[in-house]
mmCIF file of C-alpha atoms in Angstrom:
data_model
loop_
_atom_site.group_PDB
_atom_site.id
_atom_site.type_symbol
_atom_site.label_atom_id
_atom_site.label_comp_id
_atom_site.label_asym_id
_atom_site.label_seq_id
_atom_site.Cartn_x
_atom_site.Cartn_y
_atom_site.Cartn_z
ATOM 1 C CA ASP A 1 5.830 -20.283 54.862
ATOM 2 C CA THR A 2 5.341 -20.618 51.261
ATOM 3 C CA GLU A 3 5.218 -24.107 50.948
ATOM 4 C CA VAL A 4 2.910 -26.510 49.075
ATOM 5 C CA THR A 5 2.356 -29.598 50.672
ATOM 6 C CA GLN A 6 0.954 -33.023 49.270
ATOM 7 C CA THR A 7 0.247 -36.030 50.577
ATOM 8 C CA PRO A 8 0.973 -39.318 49.840
ATOM 9 C CA LYS A 9 4.117 -38.566 48.118
ATOM 10 C CA HIS A 10 3.480 -42.193 46.154
ATOM 11 C CA LEU A 11 0.594 -43.849 45.460
ATOM 12 C CA VAL A 12 -0.480 -47.488 43.884
ATOM 13 C CA MET A 13 -4.181 -47.915 43.103
ATOM 14 C CA GLY A 14 -5.563 -50.544 41.450
ATOM 15 C CA MET A 15 -8.388 -49.358 38.317
ATOM 16 C CA THR A 16 -11.278 -50.027 41.269
ATOM 17 C CA ASN A 17 -9.651 -48.529 44.162
ATOM 18 C CA LYS A 18 -11.110 -45.329 45.215
ATOM 19 C CA LYS A 19 -8.579 -43.175 46.649
ATOM 20 C CA SER A 20 -7.913 -39.514 47.321
ATOM 21 C CA LEU A 21 -4.606 -36.388 46.454
ATOM 22 C CA LYS A 22 -4.414 -33.905 49.314
ATOM 23 C CA CYS A 23 -2.508 -30.391 48.997
ATOM 24 C CA GLU A 24 -2.341 -27.877 51.360
ATOM 25 C CA GLN A 25 -0.930 -24.539 51.910
ATOM 26 C CA HIS A 26 -1.239 -21.698 54.003
ATOM 27 C CA MET A 27 0.032 -18.747 52.441
ATOM 28 C CA GLY A 28 -3.941 -17.021 52.274
ATOM 29 C CA HIS A 29 -3.779 -18.355 48.401
ATOM 30 C CA ARG A 30 -7.047 -17.925 47.478
ATOM 31 C CA ALA A 31 -6.699 -19.638 44.225
ATOM 32 C CA MET A 32 -5.335 -23.453 43.970
ATOM 33 C CA TYR A 33 -5.017 -25.868 41.159
ATOM 34 C CA TRP A 34 -4.350 -29.720 40.084
ATOM 35 C CA TYR A 35 -2.301 -30.008 36.956
ATOM 36 C CA LYS A 36 -1.021 -34.096 35.348
ATOM 37 C CA GLN A 37 2.459 -34.408 34.537
ATOM 38 C CA LYS A 38 3.617 -37.276 32.237
ATOM 39 C CA ALA A 39 7.125 -38.197 32.093
ATOM 40 C CA LYS A 40 9.447 -35.274 30.226
ATOM 41 C CA LYS A 41 6.456 -33.081 28.949
ATOM 42 C CA PRO A 42 5.061 -30.351 31.201
ATOM 43 C CA PRO A 43 2.490 -29.903 33.494
ATOM 44 C CA GLU A 44 -1.628 -29.765 32.329
ATOM 45 C CA LEU A 45 -3.479 -28.042 33.815
ATOM 46 C CA MET A 46 -6.571 -29.829 34.904
ATOM 47 C CA PHE A 47 -8.658 -27.649 37.636
ATOM 48 C CA VAL A 48 -8.903 -24.215 38.728
ATOM 49 C CA TYR A 49 -10.597 -23.218 42.327
ATOM 50 C CA SER A 50 -10.665 -19.588 42.831
ATOM 51 C CA TYR A 51 -12.007 -18.124 46.616
ATOM 52 C CA GLU A 52 -13.001 -22.276 47.155
ATOM 53 C CA LYS A 53 -15.262 -22.245 43.799
ATOM 54 C CA LEU A 54 -14.430 -24.323 40.930
ATOM 55 C CA SER A 55 -13.671 -21.937 37.915
ATOM 56 C CA ILE A 56 -12.011 -23.948 35.383
ATOM 57 C CA ASN A 57 -12.509 -27.499 34.132
ATOM 58 C CA GLU A 58 -10.375 -28.605 32.092
ATOM 59 C CA SER A 59 -12.454 -31.308 30.092
ATOM 60 C CA VAL A 60 -11.249 -34.005 32.573
ATOM 61 C CA PRO A 61 -13.258 -36.968 33.007
ATOM 62 C CA SER A 62 -15.240 -37.253 35.439
ATOM 63 C CA ARG A 63 -13.437 -39.822 37.027
ATOM 64 C CA PHE A 64 -11.646 -37.393 38.570
ATOM 65 C CA SER A 65 -12.856 -35.339 41.449
ATOM 66 C CA PRO A 66 -11.906 -32.428 42.880
ATOM 67 C CA GLU A 67 -12.639 -30.780 45.688
ATOM 68 C CA CYS A 68 -11.807 -27.942 47.900
ATOM 69 C CA PRO A 69 -13.187 -27.955 51.777
ATOM 70 C CA ASN A 70 -11.646 -24.478 52.808
ATOM 71 C CA SER A 71 -8.966 -22.038 51.321
ATOM 72 C CA SER A 72 -5.945 -23.919 52.539
ATOM 73 C CA LEU A 73 -7.139 -27.400 51.230
ATOM 74 C CA LEU A 74 -7.736 -28.978 47.888
ATOM 75 C CA ASN A 75 -7.905 -32.625 47.259
ATOM 76 C CA LEU A 76 -8.666 -34.885 44.097
ATOM 77 C CA HIS A 77 -10.589 -37.778 44.846
ATOM 78 C CA LEU A 78 -10.072 -40.946 42.343
ATOM 79 C CA HIS A 79 -11.916 -43.905 41.330
ATOM 80 C CA ALA A 80 -11.676 -46.524 38.452
ATOM 81 C CA LEU A 81 -8.438 -45.175 37.187
ATOM 82 C CA GLN A 82 -6.898 -46.004 33.775
ATOM 83 C CA PRO A 83 -3.413 -47.111 33.593
ATOM 84 C CA GLU A 84 -3.037 -43.636 31.060
ATOM 85 C CA ASP A 85 -4.104 -41.704 33.808
ATOM 86 C CA SER A 86 -0.245 -43.069 35.625
ATOM 87 C CA ALA A 87 1.441 -39.443 36.367
ATOM 88 C CA LEU A 88 2.815 -36.929 38.716
ATOM 89 C CA TYR A 89 -0.172 -35.008 40.115
ATOM 90 C CA LEU A 90 0.638 -31.579 41.090
ATOM 91 C CA CYS A 91 -0.751 -29.037 43.333
ATOM 92 C CA ALA A 92 0.077 -24.972 43.216
ATOM 93 C CA SER A 93 -2.055 -21.881 44.457
ATOM 94 C CA SER A 94 -1.588 -18.536 44.283
ATOM 95 C CA GLN A 95 -2.706 -15.352 45.399
ATOM 96 C CA GLY A 96 -5.876 -15.363 43.168
ATOM 97 C CA PRO A 97 -8.074 -13.261 41.430
ATOM 98 C CA GLY A 98 -7.049 -9.422 41.227
ATOM 99 C CA GLN A 99 -4.407 -10.124 42.929
ATOM 100 C CA PRO A 100 -0.881 -8.422 42.443
ATOM 101 C CA SER A 101 0.820 -11.783 42.295
ATOM 102 C CA TYR A 102 0.300 -14.249 39.420
ATOM 103 C CA GLU A 103 2.856 -16.658 40.781
ATOM 104 C CA GLN A 104 1.790 -20.113 40.926
ATOM 105 C CA TYR A 105 4.015 -22.060 43.773
ATOM 106 C CA PHE A 106 3.965 -25.630 43.408
ATOM 107 C CA GLY A 107 4.026 -28.849 45.569
ATOM 108 C CA PRO A 108 6.422 -31.713 45.452
ATOM 109 C CA GLY A 109 3.525 -33.986 43.458
ATOM 110 C CA THR A 110 2.580 -37.176 43.496
ATOM 111 C CA ARG A 111 3.627 -39.690 42.409
ATOM 112 C CA LEU A 112 0.567 -41.978 40.969
ATOM 113 C CA THR A 113 0.400 -45.350 38.930
ATOM 114 C CA VAL A 114 -2.609 -47.354 38.229
ATOM 115 C CA THR A 115 -2.077 -50.846 38.143
ATOM 116 C CA GLY B 1 -1.519 -26.894 20.173
ATOM 117 C CA GLU B 2 -0.094 -25.191 22.919
ATOM 118 C CA SER B 3 1.461 -21.143 22.338
ATOM 119 C CA VAL B 4 4.251 -21.340 24.323
ATOM 120 C CA GLY B 5 7.600 -23.515 22.899
ATOM 121 C CA LEU B 6 11.360 -23.500 23.210
ATOM 122 C CA HIS B 7 13.573 -23.484 20.584
ATOM 123 C CA LEU B 8 16.029 -26.243 21.570
ATOM 124 C CA PRO B 9 14.648 -29.784 23.934
ATOM 125 C CA THR B 10 18.173 -30.268 25.447
ATOM 126 C CA LEU B 11 20.572 -27.814 26.620
ATOM 127 C CA SER B 12 24.720 -29.234 27.549
ATOM 128 C CA VAL B 13 27.289 -25.975 28.584
ATOM 129 C CA GLN B 14 30.185 -26.010 30.803
ATOM 130 C CA GLU B 15 30.336 -25.920 34.026
ATOM 131 C CA GLY B 16 31.038 -22.038 34.685
ATOM 132 C CA ASP B 17 29.729 -21.028 31.646
ATOM 133 C CA ASN B 18 26.910 -18.976 30.994
ATOM 134 C CA SER B 19 23.465 -20.468 29.757
ATOM 135 C CA ILE B 20 20.707 -19.101 27.429
ATOM 136 C CA ILE B 21 17.372 -21.325 27.472
ATOM 137 C CA ASN B 22 14.898 -19.625 24.898
ATOM 138 C CA CYS B 23 11.186 -19.958 24.480
ATOM 139 C CA ALA B 24 8.640 -18.345 21.753
ATOM 140 C CA TYR B 25 5.288 -17.407 22.663
ATOM 141 C CA SER B 26 2.499 -16.642 19.676
ATOM 142 C CA ASN B 27 -0.186 -14.917 21.996
ATOM 143 C CA SER B 28 0.982 -11.093 21.394
ATOM 144 C CA ALA B 29 -2.723 -10.646 24.374
ATOM 145 C CA SER B 30 0.418 -12.602 27.159
ATOM 146 C CA ASP B 31 0.827 -10.174 30.166
ATOM 147 C CA TYR B 32 2.945 -11.900 32.601
ATOM 148 C CA PHE B 33 5.766 -14.463 31.921
ATOM 149 C CA ILE B 34 7.126 -17.046 34.538
ATOM 150 C CA TRP B 35 9.979 -19.414 34.543
ATOM 151 C CA TYR B 36 10.205 -22.412 35.980
ATOM 152 C CA LYS B 37 13.006 -25.127 37.205
ATOM 153 C CA GLN B 38 12.029 -28.590 37.857
ATOM 154 C CA GLU B 39 14.342 -31.796 39.034
ATOM 155 C CA SER B 40 13.744 -34.893 38.776
ATOM 156 C CA GLY B 41 11.410 -35.586 41.028
ATOM 157 C CA LYS B 42 10.256 -32.144 42.443
ATOM 158 C CA GLY B 43 7.697 -29.789 41.660
ATOM 159 C CA PRO B 44 8.511 -27.041 39.557
ATOM 160 C CA GLN B 45 10.365 -24.630 41.292
ATOM 161 C CA PHE B 46 9.812 -20.543 40.473
ATOM 162 C CA ILE B 47 12.746 -18.846 38.981
ATOM 163 C CA ILE B 48 11.868 -15.246 37.555
ATOM 164 C CA ASP B 49 9.257 -13.872 36.308
ATOM 165 C CA ILE B 50 8.642 -10.531 34.165
ATOM 166 C CA ARG B 51 5.532 -8.786 32.910
ATOM 167 C CA SER B 52 4.539 -7.274 29.446
ATOM 168 C CA ASN B 53 5.060 -3.829 29.729
ATOM 169 C CA MET B 54 9.240 -4.253 31.107
ATOM 170 C CA ASP B 55 11.999 -5.990 28.639
ATOM 171 C CA LYS B 56 14.834 -6.849 31.095
ATOM 172 C CA ARG B 57 14.749 -8.433 34.532
ATOM 173 C CA GLN B 58 17.360 -9.359 36.851
ATOM 174 C CA GLY B 59 18.014 -11.922 39.748
ATOM 175 C CA GLN B 60 20.441 -14.148 41.414
ATOM 176 C CA ARG B 61 22.821 -15.059 38.782
ATOM 177 C CA VAL B 62 19.671 -15.484 36.603
ATOM 178 C CA THR B 63 18.285 -12.832 33.805
ATOM 179 C CA VAL B 64 15.295 -13.038 31.576
ATOM 180 C CA LEU B 65 14.652 -10.945 28.626
ATOM 181 C CA LEU B 66 11.535 -10.429 26.758
ATOM 182 C CA ASN B 67 10.777 -9.261 23.151
ATOM 183 C CA LYS B 68 7.591 -9.123 22.748
ATOM 184 C CA THR B 69 8.014 -7.765 18.736
ATOM 185 C CA VAL B 70 9.581 -10.885 17.627
ATOM 186 C CA LYS B 71 7.842 -12.575 20.734
ATOM 187 C CA HIS B 72 10.795 -14.285 21.927
ATOM 188 C CA LEU B 73 11.435 -14.593 25.881
ATOM 189 C CA SER B 74 14.929 -16.151 27.101
ATOM 190 C CA LEU B 75 16.454 -17.214 30.548
ATOM 191 C CA GLN B 76 19.619 -16.484 30.855
ATOM 192 C CA ILE B 77 21.793 -18.701 33.642
ATOM 193 C CA ALA B 78 25.727 -16.837 34.497
ATOM 194 C CA ALA B 79 28.260 -19.464 35.783
ATOM 195 C CA THR B 80 26.636 -22.244 35.493
ATOM 196 C CA GLN B 81 26.557 -24.611 38.039
ATOM 197 C CA PRO B 82 25.790 -28.921 38.641
ATOM 198 C CA GLY B 83 22.694 -27.437 40.454
ATOM 199 C CA ASP B 84 21.884 -25.753 37.963
ATOM 200 C CA SER B 85 21.064 -29.304 35.931
ATOM 201 C CA ALA B 86 17.176 -29.796 35.087
ATOM 202 C CA VAL B 87 14.432 -28.730 33.436
ATOM 203 C CA TYR B 88 13.103 -25.408 32.370
ATOM 204 C CA PHE B 89 10.262 -24.498 31.805
ATOM 205 C CA CYS B 90 8.239 -20.816 30.532
ATOM 206 C CA ALA B 91 5.282 -20.660 31.218
ATOM 207 C CA GLU B 92 2.528 -17.275 30.246
ATOM 208 C CA ARG B 93 -0.329 -16.101 31.024
ATOM 209 C CA GLN B 94 -3.197 -14.423 29.003
ATOM 210 C CA GLN B 95 -4.187 -10.735 30.047
ATOM 211 C CA GLY B 96 -6.662 -11.637 32.444
ATOM 212 C CA ALA B 97 -6.931 -15.623 32.309
ATOM 213 C CA GLN B 98 -6.084 -17.187 35.657
ATOM 214 C CA LYS B 99 -4.264 -20.102 34.299
ATOM 215 C CA LEU B 100 -0.503 -20.368 33.064
ATOM 216 C CA VAL B 101 0.244 -21.867 29.882
ATOM 217 C CA PHE B 102 3.253 -24.052 29.412
ATOM 218 C CA GLY B 103 6.248 -24.348 26.974
ATOM 219 C CA GLN B 104 7.601 -28.234 26.350
ATOM 220 C CA GLY B 105 10.971 -27.306 28.545
ATOM 221 C CA THR B 106 15.033 -27.663 28.157
ATOM 222 C CA ARG B 107 16.413 -29.749 29.120
ATOM 223 C CA LEU B 108 19.603 -28.373 30.869
ATOM 224 C CA THR B 109 22.601 -30.384 31.291
ATOM 225 C CA ILE B 110 26.093 -29.249 32.990
ATOM 226 C CA ASN B 111 29.617 -30.732 31.938
ATOM 227 C CA PRO B 112 32.263 -30.758 34.578
#
């Protein structure tokens, strides 16, 4: 299984809502990533978890809160978002630090619209 | 700004021709490079990668060339097909770093 799954595929939320994005992989990867991608732009890294610990936070606003409950799951909790946060949110995974492969496997993304 | 960039934002080729997508990088400490293909509404899909101790790597219909002297990376697609239409991103990894830095992307369109 070389698949990263993400739910939901689409999400529309108001600025006062609280919602969560979910990501799952069963490749035994120990690093997981959240990216944000605006239209016609490359993915921008938000967070990296290595061995279930947050290792990189790219100065992301606190209205985005990541969580890694176990090595297969990654969540992104959303609260009080702004319309400019509307984007495609991508999850990725890789083998992890010290491992031979650096390739990141991406999920299909969650298309988020903030109204 | 980003250390990885592309020479052309769009590329149009005739079906059956070869495509060459270019990428420039500025960080000589980068030791790993990867090409992704992203179709509309989908996540990036791995195409091919190369480490800095190599100059060339071939896959099925794709070849990646790395010129460390001029910090240049290219993706060659042989016999381009309609299914190759997508945005192509190069990305680099600095030695010892955990993250990838993505270039701005090139949209490849195929003319029948």
